Each structure stands twice: as C-alpha cells, then as structure tokens.
Amino acid sequence: MRSSSSRGRTSHTPHHRTAALALAGVAALIAAAVQSGAASAAPAQPQAGKADPAHAALRLTPSQRAELIRHADAGRAATARQIGLGDQEKLVVKDVVKDADGTLHTRYERTYAGLPVLGGDLVVTTAKSGKTMDVVKATSATVKVAGLTPAVAKATAEKQAVQRARALGGTRSAADSVRKVIWAATGRPVLAYETVVGGLQDDGTPSRLHVVTDAATGKKLYEYQGVKNGIGNTQYSGQVTLTTTQSGSTFTLNDGARGNHKTYNLNHGSSGTGTLYSQTNDTWGNGTNSNAATAGADAHYGAAVTWDFYKNTFGRSGIKNNGVGAYSRVHYGNSYVNAFWDDSCFCMTYGDGSGNAKPLTAIDVAGHEMSHGVTSATANLTYSGESGGLNEATSDIFGTGVEFYANNSSDVGDYLIGEKIDINGDGSPLRYMDKPSKDGASKDSWYSGIGGVDVHYSSGPANHFFYLLSEGSGTKVINGVTYNSPTADGLPVTGIGRDKALQIWYRALTTKWTSTTNYAGARTGTLAAAGELYGTTSAEYKAVQDAWAGVAVGSRSGGGGGGGTSYENTTPVAVPDNGPAVTSNITVSGRTGNAPSNLQVAVDITHTWRGDLVIDLVGPSGTAYRLKSFSGSDSADNVNETYTVNAAAESANGTWKLRVQDQATYDTGTINGWKLTFP
C-alpha cells in the first residue's frame, strides 16, 4: 500500500502485450451482428441470479491440487505440441484450477532453449474429455530469437540496473542476481538480462527492483518493483479470539489451524524474521500501541480472517492454495508509514506509522497485503503499467472483501481503503472505491495514458468498476458511510451485489488473466467469468459490461454511451502479421435516410504493438473513413477506442465493414468485436 507518489518508481515503458482471449461458450464468441437488445442464440443459461455450479471451482485439498499438478507436469510436452509451441519451447506447470464439471484451467510458465520466457505465461483450459477448449497467452508473438549469445556483457546490464536502483534511492553497489532470459512481455521476443537489485527504497520499503536489458543493444527494456506495498486486544478490531499454539507453559502466535501462520516482532529492525511472539499467558496486547503485542494481535487476527475469507468464499486453502501459511512481521523500521508483501519471504510486513503511533495492521490492510501473494500465485500481474494497476486493485478489492467478511463491529465493512490507520494524518482514508479521484491522485476512469501512472493510482478504474458492479452508481448509505459514485458516460449502473462481484473477479484472476493483462483484457476476462458463472444473457453479464463502460472501458450492454441504437459484431477475426487487410461486417437495416454526422464506431482489437495497425470504417458505398493510421512510435498494445465519424453521405442501411491491416512484422492480433451506434 502507499499514501504518496512513488517518486519515480513506476516505469514509463510501453504497455504490456495481451493476447486475444478465446471465450469458449460465452457471447464473445457467438457470431452476432444484431441490433442491440435483440435476442441471439446462446448456450444454455444457468438459473437467473445463481451461479452455474458446473463452472464453480472445486475446493481442492493440498494433496488433490498437488496430484493435478503432477498429472499436468507429466503431460506438459504433449500440451506444448498440441497448442503449437516450437521445438525449443517447454512448459512449466504453475497452478491448476478444476471446475465441478471436470474442466481444468492449467497455468504454465514457459522456457525457450532452457531460458525463462518473461511474459510467456499462459492458461490452457481443457474439457473433462481432455480436449483443449481455450488458450490464454500473455503474448501472442512467436517466441523465437536469432541467437543465444549476448552482444552485451553481463556486467554492463548489472551496472545499468544498479545505477537505476540508486537513482530511485537505493544504496546497493551490486545486484542480487543477473540471469539470461527471453523478454516477450512487450512485443517481439528478444534475448535479454533480468537483473534484480535489492536494498531499500527511499521510504524504507525493501526493494526488489527488476530491470530487463536487451542483450543485443544494452537498452533498458523494462523495470518493475517486486515488493508490493501494503483472546487479542487489538488496536483496530477490539477484543478478538486468536488461534495460538501452547507448548508447556508458553504460548506463541502460531496459528496451527491455518497453515501455521506465525507472527513475529521485528522490534523496529528492517531485516530478518524477527522474534516469534511468545509469552506465558494467552492474552495478547492491551488495545494500544504502548504494548508491543497489540500490533501482533492485529496482524495475527487479520491473517486469520484473510485465510478464512479465501477458504469460505472461494474454497482456497492459503495464499498458494497449498495449505501452507505465510507469516507476518510487525514493528518494521522506525516511523515507517507503509506495509508490504514480499514474495521472496512469502510474508507481510507492517510499519508503525508516523511517530510509531499508528501501526498499519488494520483488517483491510492485512487482506490487501496477503492478496498480493494470491495474485503472485495466480495471474502474477506484472507490477507496472496497466497490469500493475490491476494488481493493486485486486488487493484493494479482496482487502475490502476481507473487511466485510470479518463483520467486526469495531471495523465495519466499507469501500474505503485504510480508513483506520489515518495514514494522511487527517482521518481520511488512503483510497476511495466509489470515486477514486477523491484521494487527489487516483483515476476514476481509464484513458490511453493510464499505464504511465503510479500503480496505486492507476488502480482507480478497477476499484471504481468493482464498486459499481457491487453497489451501482449514485448516492447511497452502506454501514453508515455515504457514497456517491459517478460514471464516465453519465449513465446509471445497477449493482449485482458484492458477493457476485467478488466471484467474477476471482474467477477472472485465476482462470482468464496472465502477467500482461491490461484493462481491455480485464474486461474480456471478467465477461468470460460472468458468462460462465451466470450466463451471457444474465443481468450479471450485462452489469459487468455496464460497470466497465462506467469507467470508460468498452461499451454498454444496451448499445453504448449516450443512448441510440447499436449494431454489433462479436465474431473474432484474426489479424495476420504484416499481411492482407481483414474485415468484419455489420449489416444495418430498417433505418431511414442517411447515417448521422456523429456515427459512433467502438473498436475492440487485441494486438501487440498497435502502431502497426491501420483501421478503416468502410461504408455501404465503399467509401473508407480512416479511424487509425500506421504509427511506428505508438508502442502500446491493443485498440479499445470509440471513434466519431461523419458518415452523413452514406445511406444508413447496408453493409458496413471494419477493415484492419497489420503493416509491419512480428505481431499478430484479433478483432474481438466492434459496434456501430446511431445516436
């Protein structure tokens, strides 16, 4: 978590690349060119308002999960061949999710000639019969490089990374590690070095700065931060029951019921594990910071509630779903105003706040930090750019879920982040989900440059989406807190409830997203999840569309934007690499006169390095209207835009075409869908 800007820590490198997501059995794959609101053929739908039990993830024991992973590992070579990987590519199994109907979602990392492929992760969905139904890739580019011998020395890459870390406030004179990798997360795969520099960030947070350097040119390709910021008499939750361990006459903060999660006292140190809380009675803390065990009680309680939330809400057994507990460290540093999750120690760490008076151990903070670990164990959203914002938002979303789940009268559930810890010193929360911009820095809605914003603020649109999906827009009072959530298009959103919104977000995180997922990919993944759980004609599915439109990602369920009539084609069309133009058609009929001067054209294209694309709208007369030109400097990924076209010279009725051509090598893509709206 964070209360102030990163002071330069967020990379301004190009956005991540996100491959097309095939949504087997949901509306995004139904061939449709229909007027908005018209019925269309679709798979059998679950009972209205209830999740389809066939698509619910099974609650696996650690041994069952391990057996599925062993089985997937035994078949990984065959899977690699089946999905078309090259001879030098191999799969490494990371995780498996199994649905009640036998469907498996297997998450893989990838290697090339024995080197890790960063941005090469993928999810393969297979039916109970073993048939491959769906493949979601972090990159759609072919993983192949000209050679494996670097032109740049390893020491050069290390020097560059150490200098960058020092520019961000670090003090280390050498890197912790340097390794050769294939970098595939931002376009054409290249041989590279990944250098990790440890030490401290300029506010005292431990650093795991990852710098990726092109092994042929020495150019820095990417960087991201690996450390994610964010009976007991507790300071924030009142008197609570803690699960501890007794040995003889000694009690310790060791939760044997939850994977042996332990809580340690760093006693203002900044390294090591610290000392396990231990005493001769089982009453911990006094409710104030004058007793060092109070913060320990808060952290231990927060960890237990978070474990229970994941177990009882999603059937997840611990952070990695393997039944093993993480651990907590409190009293980190001196007046350290932050908390963070670190994968390298598999632990959460909490500072004591300004003047060591307000430890950052509130329930939603604990849920936030542990959720970074869940994200790391699943989609592993890279902590920079749009995926970094989604990473932070995921922790805010599940941290909020934990707070509501706890149902603690001393810290009631709300859509405010860090409201108890007073990190701003004026009683205000750290972040607001109903209107993120209220914190003065977060963004309410998506825009094309949001990937260059600090991840704690680019998380705003996703937090806002979750609030809208849960509660809807407008003014309301929940648990004594007044909210007033606006929408980007000025139209209302009707919420479906927090429980359903959590299920949709979790399923997308665990089965649809990869390390490079951006906002457009998040929309696609949550729609896929909603379609599987509730059906593609359900109120829940439409609410996901409307909530994303409410934060300027994609169009509305009923035709997008400011009313009018829309016509849509959601049949995917592959865009070949440096090949001929492809088209997607929409036939408009039943209208009178000509098209308007403000015809709205909403385009959803997944493509790595979108600058290669030329996009035209072709009217019924054959006249082409340029929507997007080729641009060698436009290195971002995907096109998710709405264009306004003066089509008054065209007859409204007839066949309209979206024409797309890739005019440079190395990247492929997909027209996911497009829409015409007549205001």
XYZ file of C-alpha atoms in Angstrom, residues 182-593:
412
model
C 13.815 -14.221 -23.168
C 11.825 -10.988 -22.809
C 8.437 -11.360 -24.500
C 6.118 -9.125 -22.498
C 6.283 -6.005 -24.688
C 6.248 -7.142 -28.285
C 8.875 -9.031 -30.263
C 10.742 -11.569 -28.057
C 14.432 -10.778 -27.558
C 17.374 -12.236 -25.662
C 17.806 -10.180 -22.504
C 19.209 -9.987 -18.998
C 16.991 -9.735 -15.936
C 18.830 -8.049 -13.082
C 17.421 -7.892 -9.551
C 18.780 -5.255 -7.188
C 17.899 -5.496 -3.503
C 18.239 -2.998 -0.705
C 15.762 -0.336 0.374
C 13.535 2.100 -1.463
C 13.730 5.748 -0.450
C 10.949 5.451 2.154
C 12.476 2.399 3.830
C 10.483 -0.256 1.973
C 12.655 -3.209 0.915
C 13.459 -3.171 -2.802
C 13.467 -5.968 -5.355
C 13.943 -3.832 -8.450
C 13.797 -5.939 -11.623
C 15.488 -4.378 -14.662
C 15.321 -6.054 -18.085
C 18.126 -5.182 -20.520
C 18.332 -6.076 -24.217
C 21.318 -8.424 -24.530
C 21.972 -7.240 -28.093
C 21.857 -3.460 -27.655
C 22.157 -2.785 -23.921
C 18.902 -0.813 -23.980
C 16.729 -0.965 -20.893
C 13.504 -2.659 -21.947
C 11.511 -2.683 -18.733
C 11.576 -2.354 -14.974
C 9.231 -3.159 -12.135
C 9.293 -3.377 -8.368
C 8.991 -6.879 -6.908
C 7.884 -5.766 -3.423
C 4.185 -4.940 -3.304
C 3.139 -2.202 -0.842
C 0.611 -2.611 1.622
C -8.083 -13.530 23.237
C -6.265 -10.463 21.420
C -6.779 -6.899 22.490
C -6.252 -5.254 19.122
C -5.919 -1.583 18.269
C -8.424 -1.633 15.401
C -10.692 -4.656 15.811
C -11.443 -4.678 19.524
C -11.185 -7.857 21.568
C -10.982 -10.890 19.285
C -10.248 -14.588 19.515
C -6.810 -15.660 18.290
C -5.639 -19.161 17.417
C -2.300 -19.734 19.115
C -0.043 -22.667 19.994
C 0.802 -23.794 23.516
C 3.926 -25.742 24.422
C 4.203 -26.362 28.142
C 3.580 -23.033 29.829
C 4.431 -20.981 26.727
C 2.000 -19.600 24.144
C 3.089 -18.393 20.692
C 1.350 -16.564 17.851
C 1.391 -19.666 15.678
C -1.941 -20.488 14.022
C -1.964 -24.274 13.624
C -5.484 -24.158 12.175
C -4.365 -22.006 9.241
C -1.186 -23.463 7.821
C 0.937 -22.494 10.865
C 0.808 -18.806 10.105
C 3.218 -17.120 12.526
C 3.506 -13.511 13.654
C 6.905 -12.006 14.528
C 8.115 -8.836 16.222
C 10.876 -7.029 14.297
C 11.244 -4.560 17.190
C 11.999 -1.730 14.738
C 14.522 -3.718 12.755
C 14.382 -3.848 8.963
C 15.797 -7.278 8.142
C 15.451 -10.873 9.166
C 12.393 -12.630 10.523
C 12.318 -11.098 13.970
C 11.227 -12.822 17.155
C 8.152 -15.040 17.290
C 5.636 -13.581 19.728
C 5.829 -15.722 22.854
C 4.518 -15.331 26.404
C 3.252 -17.305 29.388
C -0.417 -16.294 29.046
C -2.802 -16.321 26.107
C -3.973 -12.698 26.257
C -2.160 -10.542 23.730
C -1.840 -6.750 23.799
C -3.860 -4.108 25.582
C -5.564 -2.358 22.672
C -2.995 0.439 22.453
C 0.400 0.826 20.865
C 2.042 1.031 24.302
C 2.072 -2.771 24.314
C 4.168 -4.315 21.504
C 1.849 -7.343 21.338
C -1.125 -5.198 20.286
C 0.143 -4.833 16.727
C 0.969 -8.540 16.761
C -2.613 -9.337 17.740
C -3.978 -7.130 14.959
C -1.727 -8.733 12.341
C -2.414 -12.271 13.570
C -6.160 -11.645 13.548
C -6.027 -10.040 10.090
C -4.144 -13.023 8.708
C -6.672 -15.458 10.189
C -9.656 -13.542 8.808
C -7.989 -13.332 5.392
C -7.327 -17.093 5.369
C -10.964 -17.758 6.301
C -12.259 -15.314 3.687
C -10.420 -17.082 0.877
C -11.323 -20.531 2.170
C -15.027 -19.900 2.707
C -15.601 -17.553 -0.240
C -13.552 -19.284 -2.942
C -12.507 -22.636 -1.483
C -8.869 -21.517 -1.481
C -6.533 -23.057 1.102
C -3.993 -20.373 1.856
C -2.131 -17.910 -0.340
C -0.782 -20.515 -2.755
C -3.789 -22.809 -2.318
C -1.447 -25.438 -0.878
C -2.457 -25.297 2.779
C 0.722 -23.504 3.856
C 0.532 -20.305 5.858
C 2.593 -17.198 5.197
C 3.959 -15.185 8.115
C 3.638 -11.642 9.423
C 6.236 -9.196 10.733
C 5.226 -6.129 12.746
C 7.094 -3.103 14.123
C 9.194 -2.754 10.969
C 11.647 0.149 10.934
C 11.178 3.428 12.732
C 8.065 5.525 11.961
C 7.688 3.542 8.749
C 4.402 4.651 7.139
C 3.658 1.635 4.984
C 3.057 -2.104 4.765
C 4.194 -4.503 2.067
C 4.064 -8.036 0.716
C 7.312 -9.707 -0.364
C 7.191 -12.915 -2.429
C 10.807 -13.714 -1.605
C 9.988 -14.253 2.076
C 6.314 -15.165 1.497
C 5.411 -12.693 4.212
C 3.582 -9.499 5.126
C 5.349 -6.665 6.920
C 3.828 -3.704 8.761
C 5.323 -0.397 9.849
C 4.159 1.539 12.897
C 3.133 4.699 11.062
C 4.123 8.270 11.748
C 5.690 8.640 15.165
C 5.296 4.868 15.654
C 1.747 5.617 16.810
C -0.455 4.006 14.146
C 0.688 0.530 13.046
C -0.648 -0.345 9.595
C -2.272 -3.550 10.839
C -5.963 -2.889 10.130
C -8.089 -5.696 8.640
C -8.265 -4.346 5.103
C -4.509 -3.728 5.080
C -3.851 -7.340 6.090
C -6.251 -8.549 3.409
C -4.636 -6.231 0.876
C -1.088 -7.453 1.535
C -1.922 -11.164 1.563
C -3.889 -10.713 -1.655
C -0.704 -9.587 -3.389
C 0.507 -13.095 -2.637
C -2.641 -14.622 -4.163
C -2.131 -12.548 -7.313
C 1.502 -13.660 -7.482
C 0.436 -17.295 -7.198
C -2.172 -16.943 -9.967
C -2.116 -14.363 -12.806
C 1.085 -12.759 -11.458
C 0.092 -9.367 -12.880
C 3.349 -7.520 -13.552
C 3.731 -4.667 -11.070
C 3.970 -1.842 -13.606
C 1.773 -0.248 -16.262
C -1.882 -1.238 -16.547
C -1.254 -4.734 -15.181
C 0.314 -3.125 -12.114
C -2.809 -1.051 -11.548
C -4.909 -4.205 -11.803
C -2.558 -5.900 -9.326
C -3.067 -3.119 -6.787
C -6.812 -3.017 -7.405
C -7.049 -6.775 -6.855
C -5.543 -6.308 -3.405
C -7.904 -3.418 -2.646
C -10.882 -5.451 -3.878
C -10.085 -8.557 -1.869
C -8.945 -6.486 1.122
C -12.396 -4.894 1.071
C -13.927 -8.366 0.778
C -11.955 -9.453 3.852
C -13.167 -6.451 5.853
C -16.824 -7.126 5.025
C -16.323 -10.853 5.684
C -14.865 -10.169 9.148
C -18.132 -8.489 10.185
C -16.258 -6.819 13.027
C -18.226 -4.170 14.901
C -15.052 -2.195 15.631
C -14.073 -2.078 11.960
C -17.216 -2.443 9.866
C -17.073 -3.232 6.182
C -16.799 -0.311 3.783
C -15.448 0.691 0.379
C -12.730 2.855 1.907
C -9.129 1.628 1.915
C -7.039 2.120 5.054
C -9.592 4.283 6.810
C -8.484 3.092 10.273
C -4.758 3.724 10.014
C -5.014 7.501 9.422
C -2.063 7.454 7.058
C -2.824 11.010 5.891
C -2.955 12.379 9.428
C -6.365 13.968 8.974
C -8.642 10.966 9.451
C -9.201 10.470 5.727
C -8.904 7.078 4.015
C -5.992 6.133 1.802
C -8.273 5.376 -1.181
C -11.972 5.573 -2.126
C -13.545 2.913 -4.336
C -16.764 4.752 -5.190
C -14.901 7.769 -6.578
C -11.141 7.122 -6.578
C -10.198 10.698 -7.519
C -11.322 11.857 -4.072
C -7.838 10.982 -2.804
C -6.397 13.649 -5.107
C -4.342 11.324 -7.316
C -6.236 8.170 -8.316
C -8.092 7.990 -11.610
C -11.832 7.393 -11.849
C -11.778 6.065 -15.414
C -9.480 4.506 -17.981
C -7.650 6.615 -20.579
C -4.870 5.781 -23.020
C -2.045 7.104 -20.826
C -3.033 5.435 -17.581
C -0.246 2.861 -17.870
C 2.253 5.624 -17.075
C 0.610 6.453 -13.727
C 1.833 5.038 -10.401
C 0.145 1.669 -9.910
C -1.531 2.783 -6.687
C -3.414 5.424 -8.678
C -3.893 3.596 -11.984
C -5.771 1.049 -9.855
C -8.608 3.581 -9.628
C -10.677 2.464 -12.649
C -10.663 -1.169 -11.495
C -11.612 -0.218 -7.926
C -14.348 2.024 -9.337
C -15.554 -0.808 -11.605
C -15.787 -3.165 -8.621
C -17.784 -0.649 -6.600
C -20.182 -0.004 -9.488
C -20.602 -3.723 -10.139
C -21.252 -4.379 -6.450
C -23.405 -1.419 -5.440
C -24.278 0.551 -8.573
C -23.974 4.269 -9.254
C -25.484 7.242 -7.455
C -25.875 8.176 -3.807
C -26.387 5.557 -1.092
C -25.505 4.840 2.519
C -23.852 1.498 3.424
C -22.944 0.662 7.022
C -23.189 4.333 7.918
C -20.910 5.569 5.117
C -22.322 7.772 2.353
C -21.167 7.062 -1.201
C -21.884 8.844 -4.456
C -20.410 7.025 -7.432
C -20.412 8.715 -10.863
C -19.940 7.066 -14.266
C -17.759 8.102 -17.189
C -20.690 8.160 -19.623
C -23.194 9.734 -17.243
C -25.486 6.709 -17.382
C -26.562 4.673 -14.345
C -25.214 1.263 -13.365
C -27.245 -1.245 -11.354
C -25.141 -3.318 -8.973
C -25.362 -7.102 -8.556
C -24.053 -7.314 -5.003
C -20.561 -7.638 -3.600
C -20.614 -11.437 -3.307
C -21.225 -11.970 -7.028
C -18.746 -9.253 -7.979
C -16.056 -10.990 -5.900
C -16.737 -14.346 -7.547
C -16.450 -12.814 -11.019
C -13.186 -11.002 -10.211
C -11.641 -14.101 -8.585
C -12.535 -16.417 -11.464
C -11.063 -13.964 -13.963
C -7.876 -13.658 -11.881
C -7.407 -17.405 -11.520
C -8.504 -18.683 -14.938
C -8.543 -15.828 -17.510
C -5.724 -13.378 -16.839
C -1.968 -13.537 -17.369
C 1.004 -11.440 -16.308
C 0.409 -8.880 -19.084
C -3.363 -8.403 -18.782
C -4.376 -4.769 -19.187
C -7.736 -3.032 -18.720
C -9.158 -4.231 -22.027
C -8.081 -7.770 -21.138
C -9.557 -7.415 -17.662
C -12.915 -6.544 -19.192
C -12.732 -9.521 -21.535
C -11.764 -11.848 -18.693
C -14.486 -10.690 -16.306
C -17.087 -11.012 -19.065
C -15.888 -14.559 -19.696
C -16.128 -15.303 -15.969
C -19.602 -13.769 -15.692
C -20.759 -15.670 -18.770
C -19.596 -18.986 -17.329
C -21.000 -18.352 -13.870
C -24.297 -16.633 -14.661
C -24.882 -16.924 -18.415
C -24.356 -14.485 -21.242
C -27.925 -13.196 -21.206
C -27.958 -12.692 -17.441
C -28.308 -9.454 -15.531
C -24.875 -10.169 -14.078
C -23.218 -10.352 -17.503
C -24.854 -7.103 -18.607
C -23.880 -5.434 -15.340
C -20.219 -6.285 -15.984
C -20.485 -4.594 -19.392
C -22.195 -1.549 -17.916
C -19.806 -1.216 -14.967
C -16.791 -1.294 -17.295
C -18.477 1.266 -19.565
C -18.944 3.331 -16.416
C -15.154 3.600 -16.153
C -14.631 4.112 -19.931
C -13.585 0.544 -20.778
C -15.724 -0.839 -23.605
C -19.359 -0.244 -24.413
C -22.668 -0.681 -22.645
C -24.786 -3.823 -22.771
C -27.607 -1.968 -24.466
C -25.674 -0.106 -27.130
C -23.057 2.023 -25.536
C -22.797 5.566 -24.389
C -25.482 8.094 -24.917
C -28.437 6.003 -25.957
C -29.478 5.472 -29.568
C -29.447 2.198 -31.469
C -26.405 -0.016 -31.809
C -25.409 -2.847 -34.101
C -22.605 -5.170 -33.097
C -20.428 -7.979 -34.424
C -18.591 -10.012 -31.781
C -17.230 -12.728 -34.054
C -13.428 -12.818 -33.604
C -11.362 -12.208 -36.745
C -7.627 -12.963 -36.770
C -5.336 -10.155 -37.932
C -2.313 -11.714 -39.704
C 1.213 -10.446 -39.197
C 2.201 -7.964 -41.930
C -0.485 -9.468 -44.130
C -3.546 -8.517 -46.147
C -6.360 -6.485 -44.657
C -9.190 -8.371 -42.963
C -12.758 -7.207 -42.480
C -15.647 -7.693 -40.102
C -19.136 -6.835 -41.336
C -22.253 -5.387 -39.770
C -25.488 -5.200 -41.756
C -27.831 -2.357 -40.840
C -31.451 -2.462 -41.946
C -34.798 -0.886 -41.113
C -33.492 2.672 -40.849
C -34.460 5.658 -42.974
C -32.242 8.215 -44.659
